mmCIF file of C-alpha atoms in Angstrom:
data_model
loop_
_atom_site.group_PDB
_atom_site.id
_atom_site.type_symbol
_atom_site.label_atom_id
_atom_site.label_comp_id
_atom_site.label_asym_id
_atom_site.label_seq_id
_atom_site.Cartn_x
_atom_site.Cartn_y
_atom_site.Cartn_z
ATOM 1 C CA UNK A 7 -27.768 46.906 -6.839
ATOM 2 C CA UNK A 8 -31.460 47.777 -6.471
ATOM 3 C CA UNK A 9 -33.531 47.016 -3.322
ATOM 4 C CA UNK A 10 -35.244 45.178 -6.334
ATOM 5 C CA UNK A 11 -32.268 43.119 -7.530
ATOM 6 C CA UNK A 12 -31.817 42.302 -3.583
ATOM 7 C CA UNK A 13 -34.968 41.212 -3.280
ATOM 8 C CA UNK A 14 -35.265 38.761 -6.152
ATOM 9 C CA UNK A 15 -31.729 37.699 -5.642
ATOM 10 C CA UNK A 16 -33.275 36.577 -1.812
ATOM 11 C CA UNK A 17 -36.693 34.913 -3.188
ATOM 12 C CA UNK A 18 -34.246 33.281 -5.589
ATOM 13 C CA UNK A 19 -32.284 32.004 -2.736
ATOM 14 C CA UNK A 20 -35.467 31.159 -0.973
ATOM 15 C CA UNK A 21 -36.977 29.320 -4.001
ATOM 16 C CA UNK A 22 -33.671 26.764 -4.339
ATOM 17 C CA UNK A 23 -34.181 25.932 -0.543
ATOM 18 C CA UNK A 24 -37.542 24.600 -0.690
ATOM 19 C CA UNK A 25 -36.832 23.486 -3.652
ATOM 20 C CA UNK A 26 -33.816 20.997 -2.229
ATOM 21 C CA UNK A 27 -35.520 20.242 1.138
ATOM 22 C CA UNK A 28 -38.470 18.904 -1.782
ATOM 23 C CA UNK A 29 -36.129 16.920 -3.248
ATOM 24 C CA UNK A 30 -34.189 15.630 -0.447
ATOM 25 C CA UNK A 31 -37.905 14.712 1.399
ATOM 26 C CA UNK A 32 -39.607 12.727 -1.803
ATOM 27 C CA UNK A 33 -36.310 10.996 -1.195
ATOM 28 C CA UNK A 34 -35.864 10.205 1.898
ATOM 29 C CA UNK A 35 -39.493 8.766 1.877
ATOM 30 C CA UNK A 36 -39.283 6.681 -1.272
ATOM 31 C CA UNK A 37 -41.346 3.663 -1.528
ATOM 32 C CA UNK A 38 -38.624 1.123 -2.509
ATOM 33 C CA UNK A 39 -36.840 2.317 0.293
ATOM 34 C CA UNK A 40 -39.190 1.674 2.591
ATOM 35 C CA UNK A 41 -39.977 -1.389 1.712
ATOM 36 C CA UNK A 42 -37.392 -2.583 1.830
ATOM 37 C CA UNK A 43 -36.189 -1.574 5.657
ATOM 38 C CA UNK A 44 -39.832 -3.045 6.551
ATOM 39 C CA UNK A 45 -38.699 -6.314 4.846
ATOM 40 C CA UNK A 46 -35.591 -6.209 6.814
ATOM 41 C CA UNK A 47 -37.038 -5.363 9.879
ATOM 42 C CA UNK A 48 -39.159 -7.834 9.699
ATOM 43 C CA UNK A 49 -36.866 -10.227 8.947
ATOM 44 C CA UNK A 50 -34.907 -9.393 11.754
ATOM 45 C CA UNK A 51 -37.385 -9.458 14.593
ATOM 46 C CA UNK A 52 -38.956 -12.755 12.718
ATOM 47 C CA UNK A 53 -35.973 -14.624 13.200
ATOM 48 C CA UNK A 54 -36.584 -15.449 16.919
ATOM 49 C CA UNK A 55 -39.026 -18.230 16.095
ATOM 50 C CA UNK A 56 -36.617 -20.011 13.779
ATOM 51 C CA UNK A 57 -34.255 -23.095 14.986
ATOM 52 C CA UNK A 58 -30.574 -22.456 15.322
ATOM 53 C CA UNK A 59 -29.116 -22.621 11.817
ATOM 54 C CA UNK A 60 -32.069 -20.688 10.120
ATOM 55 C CA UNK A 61 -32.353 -18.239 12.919
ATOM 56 C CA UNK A 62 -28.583 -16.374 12.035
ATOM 57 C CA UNK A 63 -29.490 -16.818 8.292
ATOM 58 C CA UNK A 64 -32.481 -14.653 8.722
ATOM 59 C CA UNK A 65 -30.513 -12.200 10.771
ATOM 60 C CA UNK A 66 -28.205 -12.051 8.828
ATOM 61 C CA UNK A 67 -30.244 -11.981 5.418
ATOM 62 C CA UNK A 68 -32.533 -8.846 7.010
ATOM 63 C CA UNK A 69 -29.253 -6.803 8.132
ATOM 64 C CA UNK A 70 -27.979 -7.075 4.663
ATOM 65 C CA UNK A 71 -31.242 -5.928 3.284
ATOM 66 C CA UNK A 72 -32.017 -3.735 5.494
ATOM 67 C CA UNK A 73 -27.963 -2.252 4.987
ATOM 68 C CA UNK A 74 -27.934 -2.779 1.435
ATOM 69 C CA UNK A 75 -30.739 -0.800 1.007
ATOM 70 C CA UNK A 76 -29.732 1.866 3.106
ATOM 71 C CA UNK A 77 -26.284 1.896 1.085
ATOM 72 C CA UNK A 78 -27.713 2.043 -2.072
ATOM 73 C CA UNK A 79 -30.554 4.373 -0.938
ATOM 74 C CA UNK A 80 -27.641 7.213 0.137
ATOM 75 C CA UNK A 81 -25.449 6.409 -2.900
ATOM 76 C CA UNK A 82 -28.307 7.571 -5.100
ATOM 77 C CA UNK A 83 -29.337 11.033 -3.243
ATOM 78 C CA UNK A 84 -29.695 13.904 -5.324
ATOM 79 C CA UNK A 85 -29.090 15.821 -2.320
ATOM 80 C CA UNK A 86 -26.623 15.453 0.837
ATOM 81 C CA UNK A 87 -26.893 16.614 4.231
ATOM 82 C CA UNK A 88 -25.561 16.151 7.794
ATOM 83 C CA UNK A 89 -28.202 15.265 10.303
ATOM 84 C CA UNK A 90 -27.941 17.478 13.413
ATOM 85 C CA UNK A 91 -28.257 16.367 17.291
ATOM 86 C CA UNK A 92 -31.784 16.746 17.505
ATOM 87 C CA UNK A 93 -32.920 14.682 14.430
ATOM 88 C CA UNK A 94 -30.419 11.780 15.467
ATOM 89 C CA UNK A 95 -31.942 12.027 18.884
ATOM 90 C CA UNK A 96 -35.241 11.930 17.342
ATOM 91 C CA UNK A 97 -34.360 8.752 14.829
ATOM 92 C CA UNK A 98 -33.114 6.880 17.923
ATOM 93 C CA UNK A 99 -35.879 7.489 20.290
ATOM 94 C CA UNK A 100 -38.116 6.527 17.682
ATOM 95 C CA UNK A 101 -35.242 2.891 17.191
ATOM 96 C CA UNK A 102 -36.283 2.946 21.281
ATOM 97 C CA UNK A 103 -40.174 3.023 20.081
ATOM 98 C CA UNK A 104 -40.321 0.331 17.827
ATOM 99 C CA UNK A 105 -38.362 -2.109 20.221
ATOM 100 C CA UNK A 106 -40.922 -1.709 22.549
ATOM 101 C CA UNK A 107 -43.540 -2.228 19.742
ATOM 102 C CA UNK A 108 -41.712 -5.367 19.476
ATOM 103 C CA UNK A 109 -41.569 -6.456 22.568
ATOM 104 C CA UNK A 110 -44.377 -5.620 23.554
ATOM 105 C CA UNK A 111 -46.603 -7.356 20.345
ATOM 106 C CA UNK A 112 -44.537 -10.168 21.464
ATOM 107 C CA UNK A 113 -45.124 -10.838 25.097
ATOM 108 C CA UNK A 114 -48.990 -9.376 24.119
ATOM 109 C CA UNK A 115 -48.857 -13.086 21.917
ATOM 110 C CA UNK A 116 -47.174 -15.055 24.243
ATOM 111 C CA UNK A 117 -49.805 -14.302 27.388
ATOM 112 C CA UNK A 118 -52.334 -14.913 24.579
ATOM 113 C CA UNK A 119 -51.330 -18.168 23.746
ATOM 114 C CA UNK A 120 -50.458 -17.462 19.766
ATOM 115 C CA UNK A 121 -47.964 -19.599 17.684
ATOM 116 C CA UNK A 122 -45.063 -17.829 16.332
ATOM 117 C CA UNK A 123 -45.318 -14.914 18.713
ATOM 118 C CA UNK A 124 -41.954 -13.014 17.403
ATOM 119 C CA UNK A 125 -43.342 -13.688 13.608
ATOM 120 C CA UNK A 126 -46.824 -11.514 14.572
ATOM 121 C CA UNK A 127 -44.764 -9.046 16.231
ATOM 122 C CA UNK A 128 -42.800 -8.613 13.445
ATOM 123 C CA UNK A 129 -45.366 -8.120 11.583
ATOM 124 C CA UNK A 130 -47.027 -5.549 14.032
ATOM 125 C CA UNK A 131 -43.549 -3.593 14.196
ATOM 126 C CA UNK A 132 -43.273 -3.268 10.520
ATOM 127 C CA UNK A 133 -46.580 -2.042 10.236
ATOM 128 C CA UNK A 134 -46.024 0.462 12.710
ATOM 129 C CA UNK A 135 -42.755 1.189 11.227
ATOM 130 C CA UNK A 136 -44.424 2.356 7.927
ATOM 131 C CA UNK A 137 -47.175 4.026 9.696
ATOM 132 C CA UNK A 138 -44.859 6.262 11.584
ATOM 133 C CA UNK A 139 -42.655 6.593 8.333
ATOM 134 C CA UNK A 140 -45.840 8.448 6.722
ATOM 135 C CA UNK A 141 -47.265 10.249 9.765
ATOM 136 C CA UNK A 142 -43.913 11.779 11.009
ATOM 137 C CA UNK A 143 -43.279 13.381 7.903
ATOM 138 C CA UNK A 144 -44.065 16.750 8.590
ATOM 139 C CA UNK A 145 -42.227 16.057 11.859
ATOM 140 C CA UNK A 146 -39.044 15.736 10.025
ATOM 141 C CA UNK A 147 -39.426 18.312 7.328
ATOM 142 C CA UNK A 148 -39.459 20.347 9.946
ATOM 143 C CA UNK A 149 -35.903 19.086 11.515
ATOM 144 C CA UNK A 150 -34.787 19.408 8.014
ATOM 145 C CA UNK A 151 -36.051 22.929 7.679
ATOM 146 C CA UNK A 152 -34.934 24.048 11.042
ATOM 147 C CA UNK A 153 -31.221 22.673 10.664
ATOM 148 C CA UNK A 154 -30.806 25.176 7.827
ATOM 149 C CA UNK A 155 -28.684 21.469 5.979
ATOM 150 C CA UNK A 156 -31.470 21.264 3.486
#
């Protein structure tokens, strides 16, 4: 073998990484996807301002979604990995986040005197939820990449 061969044989190597942690990133971000956890979110955090009866249907009805979703989402991967300690970590702190979104947007309405308080801070979570999903991108290529999974 040729310092040559070695060398293509390594940008080869090189070349099918990137390539993966492409295809494992477009996704882990796709639209449907994320709509539909937003749906279920919201759904869930909505279902506060509903009576009794309604108020475990909608619960309910967003889990599923937001479940189904995530079921079907990691059934149809092209590409499989483990998440590592630090990227869990990072995925729960950021679960931690958007509770206090929540909670926040919804005590925010309350003091304010707004109908449907838990409804508009569904709404704001969501929101922020999707916003974070695009602007913490990068941040989580770069788990991917530094896990060495991708």
């Amino acid at each position: 073998m040729t310092a040559y061969d070695a060398q293509s044989a390594l940008d080869a190597i090189h070349h099918r990484r990137e390539q993966t942690l492409h295809a494992y990133m477009s996704h882990a971000n796709s639209r449907p996807y994320l709509i539909a956890s937003a749906l279920g979110l919201f759904a869930v955090c909505s279902a506060f301002d509903l009576p009794n009866p309604w108020n475990t249907a909608a619960v309910l009805a967003g889990n599923a979604l937001a479940l189904g979703g995530l079921f079907v989402h990691q059934r149809k991967a092209p590409v499989r990995r483990k998440t590592a300690g630090p990227e869990t970590l990072f995925h729960a702190a950021l679960g931690v986040l958007l509770l206090v979104v929540f909670w926040t947007a919804a005590i925010g309405a309350h003091f304010l005197g707004l109908p449907a308080r838990h409804t508009l801070a569904a709404a704001v979570t969501a929101l922020t939820a999707v916003a974070a999903s695009y602007a913490l991108r990068p941040v989580v290529k770069e788990f991917v990449r530094s896990n060495g999974h991708a």
